[in-house]
PDB file of C-alpha atoms in Angstrom:
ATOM      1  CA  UNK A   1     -20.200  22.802  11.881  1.00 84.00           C
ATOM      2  CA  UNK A   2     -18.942  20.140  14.225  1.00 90.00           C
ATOM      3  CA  UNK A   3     -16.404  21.527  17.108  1.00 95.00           C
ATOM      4  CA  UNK A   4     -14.056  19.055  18.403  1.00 97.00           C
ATOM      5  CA  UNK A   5     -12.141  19.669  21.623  1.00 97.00           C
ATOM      6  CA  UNK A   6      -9.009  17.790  22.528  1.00 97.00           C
ATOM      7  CA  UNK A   7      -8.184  17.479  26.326  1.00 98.00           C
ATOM      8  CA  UNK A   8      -5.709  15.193  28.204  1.00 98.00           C
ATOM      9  CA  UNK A   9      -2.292  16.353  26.892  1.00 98.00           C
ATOM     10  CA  UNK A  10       0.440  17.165  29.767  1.00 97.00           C
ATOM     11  CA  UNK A  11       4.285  16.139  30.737  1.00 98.00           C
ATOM     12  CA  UNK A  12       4.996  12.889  31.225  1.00 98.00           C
ATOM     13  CA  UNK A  13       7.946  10.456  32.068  1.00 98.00           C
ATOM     14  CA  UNK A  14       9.174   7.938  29.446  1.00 98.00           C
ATOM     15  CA  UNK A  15       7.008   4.879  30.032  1.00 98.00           C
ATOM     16  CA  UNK A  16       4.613   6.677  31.411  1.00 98.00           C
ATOM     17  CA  UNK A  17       0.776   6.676  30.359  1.00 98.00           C
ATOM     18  CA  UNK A  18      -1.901   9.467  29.029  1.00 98.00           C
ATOM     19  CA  UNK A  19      -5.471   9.525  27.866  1.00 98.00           C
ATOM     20  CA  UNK A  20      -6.542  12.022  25.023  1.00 98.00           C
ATOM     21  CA  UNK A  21     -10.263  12.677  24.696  1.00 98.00           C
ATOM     22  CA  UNK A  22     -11.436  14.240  21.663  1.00 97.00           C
ATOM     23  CA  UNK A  23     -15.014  15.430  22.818  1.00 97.00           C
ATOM     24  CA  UNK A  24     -17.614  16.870  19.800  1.00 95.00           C
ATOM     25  CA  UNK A  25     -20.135  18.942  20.039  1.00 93.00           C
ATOM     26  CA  UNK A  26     -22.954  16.625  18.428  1.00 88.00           C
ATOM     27  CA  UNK A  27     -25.350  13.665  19.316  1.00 85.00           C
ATOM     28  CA  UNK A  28     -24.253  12.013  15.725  1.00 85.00           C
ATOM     29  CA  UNK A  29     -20.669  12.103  16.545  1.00 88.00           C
ATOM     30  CA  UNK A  30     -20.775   7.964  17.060  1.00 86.00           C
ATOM     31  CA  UNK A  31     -21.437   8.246  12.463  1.00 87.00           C
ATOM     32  CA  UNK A  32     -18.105   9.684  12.228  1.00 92.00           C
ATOM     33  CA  UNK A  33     -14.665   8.309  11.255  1.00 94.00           C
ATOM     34  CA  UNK A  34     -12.221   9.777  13.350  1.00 96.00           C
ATOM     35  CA  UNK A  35      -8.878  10.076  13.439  1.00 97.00           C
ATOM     36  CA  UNK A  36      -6.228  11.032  15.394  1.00 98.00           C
ATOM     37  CA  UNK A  37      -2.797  12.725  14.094  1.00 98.00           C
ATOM     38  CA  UNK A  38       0.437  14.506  15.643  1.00 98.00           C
ATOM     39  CA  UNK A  39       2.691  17.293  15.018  1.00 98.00           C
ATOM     40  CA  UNK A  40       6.104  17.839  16.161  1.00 97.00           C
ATOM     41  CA  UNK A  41       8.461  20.843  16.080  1.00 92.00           C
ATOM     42  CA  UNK A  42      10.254  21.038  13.047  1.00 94.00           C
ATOM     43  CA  UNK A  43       8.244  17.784  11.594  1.00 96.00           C
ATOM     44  CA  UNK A  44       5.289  16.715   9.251  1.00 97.00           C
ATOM     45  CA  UNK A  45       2.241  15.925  10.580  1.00 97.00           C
ATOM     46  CA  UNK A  46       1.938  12.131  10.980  1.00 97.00           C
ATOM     47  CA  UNK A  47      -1.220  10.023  11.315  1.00 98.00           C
ATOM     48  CA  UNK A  48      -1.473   8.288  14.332  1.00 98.00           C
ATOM     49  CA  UNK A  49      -4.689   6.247  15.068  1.00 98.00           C
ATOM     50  CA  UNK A  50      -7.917   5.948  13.357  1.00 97.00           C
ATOM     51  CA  UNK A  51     -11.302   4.671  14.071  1.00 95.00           C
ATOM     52  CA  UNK A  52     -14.010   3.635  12.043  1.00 92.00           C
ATOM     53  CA  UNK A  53     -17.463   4.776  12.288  1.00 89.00           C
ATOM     54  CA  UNK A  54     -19.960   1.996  12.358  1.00 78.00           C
ATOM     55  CA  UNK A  55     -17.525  -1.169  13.018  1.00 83.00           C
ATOM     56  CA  UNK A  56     -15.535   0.593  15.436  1.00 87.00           C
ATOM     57  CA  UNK A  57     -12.454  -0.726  13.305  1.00 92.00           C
ATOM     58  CA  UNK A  58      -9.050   0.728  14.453  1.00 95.00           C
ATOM     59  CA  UNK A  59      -5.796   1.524  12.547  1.00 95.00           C
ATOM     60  CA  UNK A  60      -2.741   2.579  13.829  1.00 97.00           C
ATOM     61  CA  UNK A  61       0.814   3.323  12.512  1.00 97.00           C
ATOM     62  CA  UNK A  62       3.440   1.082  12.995  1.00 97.00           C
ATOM     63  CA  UNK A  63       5.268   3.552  15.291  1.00 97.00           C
ATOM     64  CA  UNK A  64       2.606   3.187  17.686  1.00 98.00           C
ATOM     65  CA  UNK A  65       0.991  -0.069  16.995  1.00 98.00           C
ATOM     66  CA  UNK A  66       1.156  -2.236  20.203  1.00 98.00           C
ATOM     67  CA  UNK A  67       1.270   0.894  22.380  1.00 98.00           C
ATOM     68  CA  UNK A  68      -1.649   3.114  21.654  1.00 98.00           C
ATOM     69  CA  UNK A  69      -5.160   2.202  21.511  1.00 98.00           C
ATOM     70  CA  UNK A  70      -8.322   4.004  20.159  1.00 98.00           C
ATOM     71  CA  UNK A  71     -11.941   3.829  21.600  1.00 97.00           C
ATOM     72  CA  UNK A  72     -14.813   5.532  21.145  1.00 94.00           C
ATOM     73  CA  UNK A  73     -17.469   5.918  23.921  1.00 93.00           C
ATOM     74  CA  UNK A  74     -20.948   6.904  21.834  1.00 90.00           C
ATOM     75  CA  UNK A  75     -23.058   7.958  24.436  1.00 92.00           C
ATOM     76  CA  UNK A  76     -20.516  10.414  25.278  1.00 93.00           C
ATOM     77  CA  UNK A  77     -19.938  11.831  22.053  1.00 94.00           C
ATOM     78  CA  UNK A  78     -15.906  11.307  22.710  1.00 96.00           C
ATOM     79  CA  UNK A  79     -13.224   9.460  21.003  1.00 97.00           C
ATOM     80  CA  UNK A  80     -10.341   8.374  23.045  1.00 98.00           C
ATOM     81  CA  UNK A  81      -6.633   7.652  22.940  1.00 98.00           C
ATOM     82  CA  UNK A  82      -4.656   5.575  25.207  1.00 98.00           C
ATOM     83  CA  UNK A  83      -1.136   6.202  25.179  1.00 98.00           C
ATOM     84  CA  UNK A  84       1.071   3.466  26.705  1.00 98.00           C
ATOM     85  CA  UNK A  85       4.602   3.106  26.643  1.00 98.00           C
ATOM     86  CA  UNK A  86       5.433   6.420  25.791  1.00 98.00           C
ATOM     87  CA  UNK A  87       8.542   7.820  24.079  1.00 98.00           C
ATOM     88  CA  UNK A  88      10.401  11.164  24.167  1.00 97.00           C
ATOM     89  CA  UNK A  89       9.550  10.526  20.370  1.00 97.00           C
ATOM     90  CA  UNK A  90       5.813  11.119  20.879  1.00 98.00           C
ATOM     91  CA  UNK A  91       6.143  14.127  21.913  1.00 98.00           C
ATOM     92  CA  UNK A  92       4.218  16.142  19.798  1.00 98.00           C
ATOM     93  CA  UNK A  93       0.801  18.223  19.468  1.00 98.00           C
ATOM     94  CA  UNK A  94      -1.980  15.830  18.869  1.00 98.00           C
ATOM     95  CA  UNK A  95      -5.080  16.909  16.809  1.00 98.00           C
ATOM     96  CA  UNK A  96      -8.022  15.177  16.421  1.00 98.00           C
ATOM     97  CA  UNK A  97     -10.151  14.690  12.557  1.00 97.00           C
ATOM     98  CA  UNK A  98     -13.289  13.835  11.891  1.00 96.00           C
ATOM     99  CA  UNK A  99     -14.864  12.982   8.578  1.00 93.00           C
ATOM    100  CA  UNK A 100     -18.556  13.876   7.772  1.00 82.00           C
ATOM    101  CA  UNK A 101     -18.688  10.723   4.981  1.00 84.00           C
ATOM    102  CA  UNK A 102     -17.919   7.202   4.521  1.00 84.00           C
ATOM    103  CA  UNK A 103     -13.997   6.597   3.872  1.00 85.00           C
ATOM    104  CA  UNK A 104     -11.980   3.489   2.266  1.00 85.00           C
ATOM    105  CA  UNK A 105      -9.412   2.228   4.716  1.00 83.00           C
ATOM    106  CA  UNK A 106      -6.777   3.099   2.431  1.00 85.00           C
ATOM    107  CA  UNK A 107      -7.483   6.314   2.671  1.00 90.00           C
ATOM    108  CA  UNK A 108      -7.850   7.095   7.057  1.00 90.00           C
ATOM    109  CA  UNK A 109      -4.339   8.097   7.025  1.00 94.00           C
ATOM    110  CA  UNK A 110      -4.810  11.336   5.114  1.00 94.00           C
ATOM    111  CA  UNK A 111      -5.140  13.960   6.674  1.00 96.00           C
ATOM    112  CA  UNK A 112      -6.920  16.365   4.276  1.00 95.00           C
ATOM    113  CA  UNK A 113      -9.948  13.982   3.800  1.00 95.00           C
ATOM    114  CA  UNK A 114     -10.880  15.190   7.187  1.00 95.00           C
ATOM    115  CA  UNK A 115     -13.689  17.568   7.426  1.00 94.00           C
ATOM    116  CA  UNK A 116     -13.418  18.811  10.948  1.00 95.00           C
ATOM    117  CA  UNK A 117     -10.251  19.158  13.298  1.00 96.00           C
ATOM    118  CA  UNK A 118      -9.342  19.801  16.884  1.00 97.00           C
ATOM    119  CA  UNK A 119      -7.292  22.986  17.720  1.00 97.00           C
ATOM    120  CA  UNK A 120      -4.962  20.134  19.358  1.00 97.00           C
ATOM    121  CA  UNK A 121      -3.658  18.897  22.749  1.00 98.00           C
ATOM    122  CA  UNK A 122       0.168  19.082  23.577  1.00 98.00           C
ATOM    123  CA  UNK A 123       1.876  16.133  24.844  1.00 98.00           C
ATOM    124  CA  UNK A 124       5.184  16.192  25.797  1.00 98.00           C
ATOM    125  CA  UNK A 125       7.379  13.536  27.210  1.00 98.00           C
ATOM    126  CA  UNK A 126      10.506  13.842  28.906  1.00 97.00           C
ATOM    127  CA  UNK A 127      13.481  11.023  28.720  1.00 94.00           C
TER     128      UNK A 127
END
């Protein structure tokens, strides 16, 4: 069973920056597709950000496209999340997914095709 820890989350201004970490708790994390999504009171939970196992290929949603960006640092075992820009509207709880197999780009957006998820990181932003 892989645990994934999210860390970085706080109270920021509008425009303001963060950096979420999702750190797991294997060597093999860098085979993964990971993903990250959000959760705000009241709302559905929204993809966010996704990154691609072996190409490192990145997708985003078009509300943050241009203003987030996801990394992955191997040696570390950690996925990352640079959030730039930020809105009162990203306030949210963000939870990190990874998937133990390969996964068709259509399909990174989903969030029940992930096998493993974060317990989440809150991130609020105020206007």
């Amino acid at each position: 069973q892989v645990q994934l820890v999210e860390s970085g989350g706080g109270l920021v201004q509008a425009g303001g920056s963060l950096r979420l970490s999702c750190a797991a708790s294997e060597r093999t994390f860098s085979m993964r597709n990971v993903a990250w999504f959000r959760q705000a009171p009241g709302q559905e939970r929204e993809f966010v950000a996704a990154i691609r196992a072996t190409s490192g290929y990145p997708s985003y949603s078009d509300s943050v496209k241009g203003r987030f960006t996801i990394s992955r640092d191997n040696a570390a075992n950690t996925v990352y999340l640079q959030m730039n820009t930020l809105k009162p509207e990203d306030t949210a709880v963000y939870y990190c997914a990874a998937r133990r197999s390969a996964i068709i780009l259509s399909a990174v957006h989903q969030w029940d095709v992930y096998d493993y998820r974060g317990q989440g990181t809150q991130v609020t932003v105020s206007s």
